[in-house]
Amino acid sequence: MADSMYAVRKLRPAPGLEYAQTEVPKPGDGEILIKAKACSMCGTDIHIYNWDPPWSQGRFIPPKTLGHEVNGEVIEIGKEVQGFAVGDSISAESHIPDWTCSLCKQGSMHICEQLKFFSIDTNGFFAPYAVLPASNAWKNPRNMKPEIATLKESMGNSVYTVGEGKVAGKNVAILGLGPTGLFAVGIAKVLGAAKVICVGGTETHRAIAKQMGADVIVNRHEEDAAKRVLEETDGKGPDTVLEMSGAVAAIQQSVDIVRPTGIVCVLGLPTQPVTLDIAKKIVLKDVTFRGIYGRKMWDTWKVTSGLLDNGKLDITPIITHRLKLSEFEQGIAAMQADQCGKVVMFPDEY
Amino acid sequence: MADSMYAVRKLRPAPGLEYAQTEVPKPGDGEILIKAKACSMCGTDIHIYNWDPPWSQGRFIPPKTLGHEVNGEVIEIGKEVQGFAVGDSISAESHIPDWTCSLCKQGSMHICEQLKFFSIDTNGFFAPYAVLPASNAWKNPRNMKPEIATLKESMGNSVYTVGEGKVAGKNVAILGLGPTGLFAVGIAKVLGAAKVICVGGTETHRAIAKQMGADVIVNRHEEDAAKRVLEETDGKGPDTVLEMSGAVAAIQQSVDIVRPTGIVCVLGLPTQPVTLDIAKKIVLKDVTFRGIYGRKMWDTWKVTSGLLDNGKLDITPIITHRLKLSEFEQGIAAMQADQCGKVVMFPDEY
Amino acid sequence: MADSMYAVRKLRPAPGLEYAQTEVPKPGDGEILIKAKACSMCGTDIHIYNWDPPWSQGRFIPPKTLGHEVNGEVIEIGKEVQGFAVGDSISAESHIPDWTCSLCKQGSMHICEQLKFFSIDTNGFFAPYAVLPASNAWKNPRNMKPEIATLKESMGNSVYTVGEGKVAGKNVAILGLGPTGLFAVGIAKVLGAAKVICVGGTETHRAIAKQMGADVIVNRHEEDAAKRVLEETDGKGPDTVLEMSGAVAAIQQSVDIVRPTGIVCVLGLPTQPVTLDIAKKIVLKDVTFRGIYGRKMWDTWKVTSGLLDNGKLDITPIITHRLKLSEFEQGIAAMQADQCGKVVMFPDEY
Amino acid sequence: MADSMYAVRKLRPAPGLEYAQTEVPKPGDGEILIKAKACSMCGTDIHIYNWDPPWSQGRFIPPKTLGHEVNGEVIEIGKEVQGFAVGDSISAESHIPDWTCSLCKQGSMHICEQLKFFSIDTNGFFAPYAVLPASNAWKNPRNMKPEIATLKESMGNSVYTVGEGKVAGKNVAILGLGPTGLFAVGIAKVLGAAKVICVGGTETHRAIAKQMGADVIVNRHEEDAAKRVLEETDGKGPDTVLEMSGAVAAIQQSVDIVRPTGIVCVLGLPTQPVTLDIAKKIVLKDVTFRGIYGRKMWDTWKVTSGLLDNGKLDITPIITHRLKLSEFEQGIAAMQADQCGKVVMFPDEY
């Protein structure tokens, strides 16, 4: 193993990323070193690429390797590590908890008071080698396809969202068909939703939703989405609405259409405050409006793995781009154009 | 038993109510006739008294007897009625479901698609005698005090709210100390809340909250309520916030102060749309924001009765007015002045 | 419509049933008259056919029409009935609650203290026409296939069982492949079980389990079922065990194999007491052992319909016999031989 | 701080314990050193004292300091420890998980596949000084009374048991009034149980149960406990039964008396297999029979602390013995005689 490697890094506080040389890290106490097999892009990476104020500029301190979704093979194990062996296939939980704050001590490590993130508080995973705390690693079957295993983190958000929506035997509307919405389509179907009605704006996204098994796909540019969802649910409204877009109008629509006693789960992040008719749409309808953050450690990972490890749910249609790390700019461009599912990258060579 | 009686009725589509003569009703098939022992006032009654547009004017058709909270003794039983006997003490669920719509058929009778209400769709209970469907009657211990038994319906809203707040061992903030907030204080305490911090604006209300066992009582006119709640919870925020006021500012505050992964239950009805920073205050905090309507039939009644029937929870401090039916104007005035807990009325004579 | 019809009836307190003439019933208050489209056999019918002591001989009083699973079209509606129209397709909940006892008043109508059953406390459904209380009828899509709609009641037991087993993303073992076990296989698969391992003794049953999507099918006559289930779950044991056989040995096995913190749901009815190592197998494993009775009214029906109404789950493979009512003896024989899935019967002619 | 100290230790594989000299331990990486303020005895300690086969003789390897319930003040902090400071008051979770097995990775650390215990796999806490992994420490308010803080671990078992029994507003029977039963009485009361009926055999225990707020206390030597529990619940049976005795007869009784749809939580450990009429008492009653092991990390601790930290629940009556460490034989004798609540010990001097 060489001492240095090429990784996708942000070197300066300015837009852009570089495929640059850096050191191969060594595992410290409690850490493992992995040889990356695949990594994948998330919207957060785009914000950092773009150097968007205020969050990216305020939070990210260059130079650092980007990326927080990864699959790799364990090749070296630090001291004090239990439960992992060289050769294990692992995926990474991107949230690094302190395990001691009051939220961790109630079992909510995913929203720890002192949360750190890979690629923001540490170097990330768009690299051939990476280290991570063993306490953030999830073991996969050794023969799992890397392009699937790297997506467990990202799909986990949707698994948590669909799970809180209690979809078994219910009618479900999914608003927004970016990657989290597309995962949600497939997850809702395999968790027993009676009817999955999804609403998207992009042809690419709608085509993937169809492959993922959506029962009804609404093009919000061509028809009144709320009206259509009501028609598809005998005028009653869906039992569950999963809001995956972050659009203010979609959040408002979610409480309009949900049936009384229904559940609205919101994973999308609106960039502005949202005005809601709380009396009529939430209180008088006895509705649960649930914000969703991250993934439960490790309940969500267990369910995610239950769906993926034996091939029960095929998420391959959501992977629209397979690139070498050195081709990362193609992935950034596809995501900026909102014309993709997930972008998976593979190390060029070791 | 006479053929006629005096009841508190609205005879004309205009402000006010009258203590007027009307017929003693007869129980139809599936109905029971009760001799009222006590009845109680709710905010809805005040809206109808005031003849507030648009709801009261649009929904209420005079002439009708007002009131939907009652305790009485069964004195006559219609055909097809099972499970009730003359002499039973009953309280009434005010929501009359059709038992056949899709919401009823999922066990959500309390929010039936064709919901009817006593005093709006039928004659109400501010009268010495009343009929109701046996399917809306809840049986009490025969020796239960009427002034307590009439409050089961009203307290039930708060029992449902506190129950959804999962307060056992948790820190709880209660915003608003009208009757539903005051009930919530007592209920949260007996259901094991670690610390109950309540916020009110009226001296009368705060004094009752103290009697109901509140650990901390904040006068929102004198101090920054949000700041104080945070101080009282080591800067973490309460695990559960119960929003009982309906004030827009309080609803906004509820999501400000609740700790990550916490629960906000909203029973208060804001009269205007509410603008919330959903991304920061709900999604990124993994918060559940739960609208509450009515009471579950009959889960909520079972818990309410579990707390009241054997005197485990004493709600007497919340009863600030005991009046004869003919003195109803005193109760209306007290409620309009927002200077009371619950107003209970007793029939003058039979 | 004629005044009389031929139905499958028990006329005398002795083994056997007869295809005998009887009156076409009239709907009373609160009742509906249906023209049966299909009905189906249950193990209870066999006990009554066989005239098994003590239950059948003690509980059944001839003469009565047998059968409690049915689908029919509403052709006449009694007084006081809301929510149903002539032409509706309905299935029947076989448990007739009194709606007023303390169990009904906590929402557990399915286990009412005064429970009555079709075909035992009333005439049943193995007939061209039948009456039932509207409050026991569930409305289906009008075009639903009768042979599927009649199975909602029976499948409901399994939906309730699987639902309590919380199978999403989990490994599930199903012990016993009679009709309830076969339904459970299909339900567990569509509700997201990661791996469904089922154990059966009959070739017919195992073949159907395969069609229903079981991942692993164990022939308990040929291999050590407990050992195999452990192997199929990496030696950990399944997260959930569904005991559908009622065999004493299978119940003991269920707590042997379930993993710590797992759930065992028992729908099977053992005919003798069962000895369990409660300390080691339940307490020290933090295990939930859940008896299941009937179906929730109406939560279970909603989920069942969510899975069947739009064809999400195909239960056709479970129907092994399609007979005319007059051919009922063939169905009895198949069930006595334990060589069938569900036996569906159709009226000969009207 | 001296290098050596006196502790209650088992030095040889034989009955008995000794107050013997041993080294003061040093905190390793990830560990903290505490100065003990109080520790408490558990039934496990008695099994080890007695040198009971097979468990004690098979599992315990002398020499080792006994004890797994403790409160102490942090006086030294090892490397890699976050979230603790010198001067903190801590209680210890006695189960040491590996944090990496499949049960830990589903959030069930309390029943880790590689579970270790203080005093069995390590030195225990009947000593003036002790070390423990920071990941097993729970922080208390600094002014908390040591005799209360040491009981959090032990009381946690009962908090978990009562919590799973969902007692709010329900009738609860508690079978067995050893320390776990006595804690359960107090917990059930403060979590809103309508009526707590408890059954015990020892005068000392019944007297404490009364102080803890039991509504009904049955002496099982003097009356038919099952009959009495039914009478006290209007012949319906309790909604929840908490089995805290481990007696075979009590476990059988628990499913006899629980009402249909009720919950039986079993914390008691029977020493022999138990024969149950599973068909009639569990399946046909739709009953949940729940084994309880340990305490959830850390949900249970949060609730326990919510009840104790601010004095909401006073468990002082359960402490029947306060001894110096050197007087430990008195505590052993009291527990062997089954004539005590909890035995708390304090270091003699430092």
mmCIF file with all atom_site columns, C-alpha atoms in Angstrom, chain B residues 104-201:
data_model
loop_
_atom_site.group_PDB
_atom_site.id
_atom_site.type_symbol
_atom_site.label_atom_id
_atom_site.label_alt_id
_atom_site.label_comp_id
_atom_site.label_asym_id
_atom_site.label_entity_id
_atom_site.label_seq_id
_atom_site.pdbx_PDB_ins_code
_atom_site.Cartn_x
_atom_site.Cartn_y
_atom_site.Cartn_z
_atom_site.occupancy
_atom_site.B_iso_or_equiv
_atom_site.pdbx_formal_charge
_atom_site.auth_seq_id
_atom_site.auth_comp_id
_atom_site.auth_asym_id
_atom_site.auth_atom_id
_atom_site.pdbx_PDB_model_num
ATOM 1  C CA . CYS B 1 104 ? -65.211 4.654  11.799 1.00 0.00 ? 104 CYS B CA 1
ATOM 2  C CA . LYS B 1 105 ? -64.260 1.396  10.087 1.00 0.00 ? 105 LYS B CA 1
ATOM 3  C CA . GLN B 1 106 ? -60.628 1.988  11.016 1.00 0.00 ? 106 GLN B CA 1
ATOM 4  C CA . GLY B 1 107 ? -61.528 2.608  14.664 1.00 0.00 ? 107 GLY B CA 1
ATOM 5  C CA . SER B 1 108 ? -61.453 6.413  14.450 1.00 0.00 ? 108 SER B CA 1
ATOM 6  C CA . MET B 1 109 ? -65.080 6.996  15.362 1.00 0.00 ? 109 MET B CA 1
ATOM 7  C CA . HIS B 1 110 ? -64.101 10.213 17.132 1.00 0.00 ? 110 HIS B CA 1
ATOM 8  C CA . ILE B 1 111 ? -63.425 11.833 13.765 1.00 0.00 ? 111 ILE B CA 1
ATOM 9  C CA . CYS B 1 112 ? -66.144 10.131 11.710 1.00 0.00 ? 112 CYS B CA 1
ATOM 10 C CA . GLU B 1 113 ? -66.689 11.525 8.223  1.00 0.00 ? 113 GLU B CA 1
ATOM 11 C CA . GLN B 1 114 ? -70.327 12.290 9.068  1.00 0.00 ? 114 GLN B CA 1
ATOM 12 C CA . LEU B 1 115 ? -69.775 13.443 12.624 1.00 0.00 ? 115 LEU B CA 1
ATOM 13 C CA . LYS B 1 116 ? -72.720 14.965 14.463 1.00 0.00 ? 116 LYS B CA 1
ATOM 14 C CA . PHE B 1 117 ? -72.597 16.856 17.766 1.00 0.00 ? 117 PHE B CA 1
ATOM 15 C CA . PHE B 1 118 ? -74.969 17.187 20.628 1.00 0.00 ? 118 PHE B CA 1
ATOM 16 C CA . SER B 1 119 ? -76.425 20.703 20.839 1.00 0.00 ? 119 SER B CA 1
ATOM 17 C CA . ILE B 1 120 ? -75.631 21.413 17.206 1.00 0.00 ? 120 ILE B CA 1
ATOM 18 C CA . ASP B 1 121 ? -77.174 18.543 15.271 1.00 0.00 ? 121 ASP B CA 1
ATOM 19 C CA . THR B 1 122 ? -79.509 17.564 18.120 1.00 0.00 ? 122 THR B CA 1
ATOM 20 C CA . ASN B 1 123 ? -80.762 19.110 21.305 1.00 0.00 ? 123 ASN B CA 1
ATOM 21 C CA . GLY B 1 124 ? -78.083 19.369 23.964 1.00 0.00 ? 124 GLY B CA 1
ATOM 22 C CA . PHE B 1 125 ? -77.720 18.803 27.674 1.00 0.00 ? 125 PHE B CA 1
ATOM 23 C CA . PHE B 1 126 ? -78.321 22.120 29.490 1.00 0.00 ? 126 PHE B CA 1
ATOM 24 C CA . ALA B 1 127 ? -81.630 20.700 30.635 1.00 0.00 ? 127 ALA B CA 1
ATOM 25 C CA . PRO B 1 128 ? -83.093 18.527 33.394 1.00 0.00 ? 128 PRO B CA 1
ATOM 26 C CA . TYR B 1 129 ? -83.758 15.670 30.975 1.00 0.00 ? 129 TYR B CA 1
ATOM 27 C CA . ALA B 1 130 ? -82.070 14.580 27.783 1.00 0.00 ? 130 ALA B CA 1
ATOM 28 C CA . VAL B 1 131 ? -81.909 11.691 25.343 1.00 0.00 ? 131 VAL B CA 1
ATOM 29 C CA . LEU B 1 132 ? -78.835 10.275 23.724 1.00 0.00 ? 132 LEU B CA 1
ATOM 30 C CA . PRO B 1 133 ? -77.944 7.172  21.695 1.00 0.00 ? 133 PRO B CA 1
ATOM 31 C CA . ALA B 1 134 ? -76.819 4.404  24.038 1.00 0.00 ? 134 ALA B CA 1
ATOM 32 C CA . SER B 1 135 ? -73.823 4.041  21.756 1.00 0.00 ? 135 SER B CA 1
ATOM 33 C CA . ASN B 1 136 ? -72.658 7.479  22.951 1.00 0.00 ? 136 ASN B CA 1
ATOM 34 C CA . ALA B 1 137 ? -73.045 6.753  26.661 1.00 0.00 ? 137 ALA B CA 1
ATOM 35 C CA . TRP B 1 138 ? -70.264 5.790  29.069 1.00 0.00 ? 138 TRP B CA 1
ATOM 36 C CA . LYS B 1 139 ? -71.178 4.120  32.343 1.00 0.00 ? 139 LYS B CA 1
ATOM 37 C CA . ASN B 1 140 ? -69.738 5.486  35.612 1.00 0.00 ? 140 ASN B CA 1
ATOM 38 C CA . PRO B 1 141 ? -69.723 4.047  39.114 1.00 0.00 ? 141 PRO B CA 1
ATOM 39 C CA . ARG B 1 142 ? -73.213 4.790  40.434 1.00 0.00 ? 142 ARG B CA 1
ATOM 40 C CA . ASN B 1 143 ? -71.926 6.856  43.340 1.00 0.00 ? 143 ASN B CA 1
ATOM 41 C CA . MET B 1 144 ? -69.711 9.131  41.264 1.00 0.00 ? 144 MET B CA 1
ATOM 42 C CA . LYS B 1 145 ? -70.094 12.833 42.004 1.00 0.00 ? 145 LYS B CA 1
ATOM 43 C CA . PRO B 1 146 ? -72.050 14.437 39.148 1.00 0.00 ? 146 PRO B CA 1
ATOM 44 C CA . GLU B 1 147 ? -69.785 17.487 38.987 1.00 0.00 ? 147 GLU B CA 1
ATOM 45 C CA . ILE B 1 148 ? -66.843 15.195 38.291 1.00 0.00 ? 148 ILE B CA 1
ATOM 46 C CA . ALA B 1 149 ? -68.671 12.823 35.958 1.00 0.00 ? 149 ALA B CA 1
ATOM 47 C CA . THR B 1 150 ? -69.849 15.642 33.671 1.00 0.00 ? 150 THR B CA 1
ATOM 48 C CA . LEU B 1 151 ? -66.212 16.638 33.143 1.00 0.00 ? 151 LEU B CA 1
ATOM 49 C CA . LYS B 1 152 ? -65.076 13.310 31.690 1.00 0.00 ? 152 LYS B CA 1
ATOM 50 C CA . GLU B 1 153 ? -65.780 14.462 28.150 1.00 0.00 ? 153 GLU B CA 1
ATOM 51 C CA . SER B 1 154 ? -63.890 17.685 28.546 1.00 0.00 ? 154 SER B CA 1
ATOM 52 C CA . MET B 1 155 ? -61.016 16.156 30.463 1.00 0.00 ? 155 MET B CA 1
ATOM 53 C CA . GLY B 1 156 ? -60.843 13.448 27.815 1.00 0.00 ? 156 GLY B CA 1
ATOM 54 C CA . ASN B 1 157 ? -59.387 15.917 25.290 1.00 0.00 ? 157 ASN B CA 1
ATOM 55 C CA . SER B 1 158 ? -56.523 16.515 27.672 1.00 0.00 ? 158 SER B CA 1
ATOM 56 C CA . VAL B 1 159 ? -56.095 12.832 28.479 1.00 0.00 ? 159 VAL B CA 1
ATOM 57 C CA . TYR B 1 160 ? -55.727 12.099 24.767 1.00 0.00 ? 160 TYR B CA 1
ATOM 58 C CA . THR B 1 161 ? -53.259 14.986 24.382 1.00 0.00 ? 161 THR B CA 1
ATOM 59 C CA . VAL B 1 162 ? -51.108 14.025 27.370 1.00 0.00 ? 162 VAL B CA 1
ATOM 60 C CA . GLY B 1 163 ? -51.214 10.367 26.362 1.00 0.00 ? 163 GLY B CA 1
ATOM 61 C CA . GLU B 1 164 ? -49.834 11.113 22.909 1.00 0.00 ? 164 GLU B CA 1
ATOM 62 C CA . GLY B 1 165 ? -47.117 13.145 24.641 1.00 0.00 ? 165 GLY B CA 1
ATOM 63 C CA . LYS B 1 166 ? -45.716 10.004 26.341 1.00 0.00 ? 166 LYS B CA 1
ATOM 64 C CA . VAL B 1 167 ? -44.828 11.906 29.488 1.00 0.00 ? 167 VAL B CA 1
ATOM 65 C CA . ALA B 1 168 ? -43.719 9.141  31.877 1.00 0.00 ? 168 ALA B CA 1
ATOM 66 C CA . GLY B 1 169 ? -40.428 10.221 33.421 1.00 0.00 ? 169 GLY B CA 1
ATOM 67 C CA . LYS B 1 170 ? -40.131 13.153 31.024 1.00 0.00 ? 170 LYS B CA 1
ATOM 68 C CA . ASN B 1 171 ? -39.995 16.939 31.343 1.00 0.00 ? 171 ASN B CA 1
ATOM 69 C CA . VAL B 1 172 ? -43.199 18.486 30.081 1.00 0.00 ? 172 VAL B CA 1
ATOM 70 C CA . ALA B 1 173 ? -44.095 22.060 29.192 1.00 0.00 ? 173 ALA B CA 1
ATOM 71 C CA . ILE B 1 174 ? -47.746 23.056 29.031 1.00 0.00 ? 174 ILE B CA 1
ATOM 72 C CA . LEU B 1 175 ? -48.558 26.253 27.157 1.00 0.00 ? 175 LEU B CA 1
ATOM 73 C CA . GLY B 1 176 ? -51.927 27.742 28.053 1.00 0.00 ? 176 GLY B CA 1
ATOM 74 C CA . LEU B 1 177 ? -53.851 27.251 31.284 1.00 0.00 ? 177 LEU B CA 1
ATOM 75 C CA . GLY B 1 178 ? -57.470 27.350 30.252 1.00 0.00 ? 178 GLY B CA 1
ATOM 76 C CA . PRO B 1 179 ? -59.444 24.290 31.363 1.00 0.00 ? 179 PRO B CA 1
ATOM 77 C CA . THR B 1 180 ? -57.751 21.917 28.907 1.00 0.00 ? 180 THR B CA 1
ATOM 78 C CA . GLY B 1 181 ? -54.340 23.115 30.069 1.00 0.00 ? 181 GLY B CA 1
ATOM 79 C CA . LEU B 1 182 ? -55.314 22.787 33.724 1.00 0.00 ? 182 LEU B CA 1
ATOM 80 C CA . PHE B 1 183 ? -56.576 19.259 33.202 1.00 0.00 ? 183 PHE B CA 1
ATOM 81 C CA . ALA B 1 184 ? -53.305 18.515 31.403 1.00 0.00 ? 184 ALA B CA 1
ATOM 82 C CA . VAL B 1 185 ? -51.270 19.678 34.400 1.00 0.00 ? 185 VAL B CA 1
ATOM 83 C CA . GLY B 1 186 ? -52.994 17.210 36.693 1.00 0.00 ? 186 GLY B CA 1
ATOM 84 C CA . ILE B 1 187 ? -52.957 14.400 34.150 1.00 0.00 ? 187 ILE B CA 1
ATOM 85 C CA . ALA B 1 188 ? -49.266 14.843 33.301 1.00 0.00 ? 188 ALA B CA 1
ATOM 86 C CA . LYS B 1 189 ? -48.446 14.712 36.992 1.00 0.00 ? 189 LYS B CA 1
ATOM 87 C CA . VAL B 1 190 ? -50.364 11.505 37.667 1.00 0.00 ? 190 VAL B CA 1
ATOM 88 C CA . LEU B 1 191 ? -49.021 9.870  34.517 1.00 0.00 ? 191 LEU B CA 1
ATOM 89 C CA . GLY B 1 192 ? -45.474 10.268 35.809 1.00 0.00 ? 192 GLY B CA 1
ATOM 90 C CA . ALA B 1 193 ? -44.068 13.413 34.208 1.00 0.00 ? 193 ALA B CA 1
ATOM 91 C CA . ALA B 1 194 ? -40.748 14.232 35.872 1.00 0.00 ? 194 ALA B CA 1
ATOM 92 C CA . LYS B 1 195 ? -41.325 17.978 35.839 1.00 0.00 ? 195 LYS B CA 1
ATOM 93 C CA . VAL B 1 196 ? -44.360 19.912 34.674 1.00 0.00 ? 196 VAL B CA 1
ATOM 94 C CA . ILE B 1 197 ? -43.589 23.484 33.670 1.00 0.00 ? 197 ILE B CA 1
ATOM 95 C CA . CYS B 1 198 ? -46.634 25.472 32.705 1.00 0.00 ? 198 CYS B CA 1
ATOM 96 C CA . VAL B 1 199 ? -47.112 28.867 31.182 1.00 0.00 ? 199 VAL B CA 1
ATOM 97 C CA . GLY B 1 200 ? -50.187 30.980 31.709 1.00 0.00 ? 200 GLY B CA 1
ATOM 98 C CA . GLY B 1 201 ? -51.278 34.572 31.588 1.00 0.00 ? 201 GLY B CA 1
#
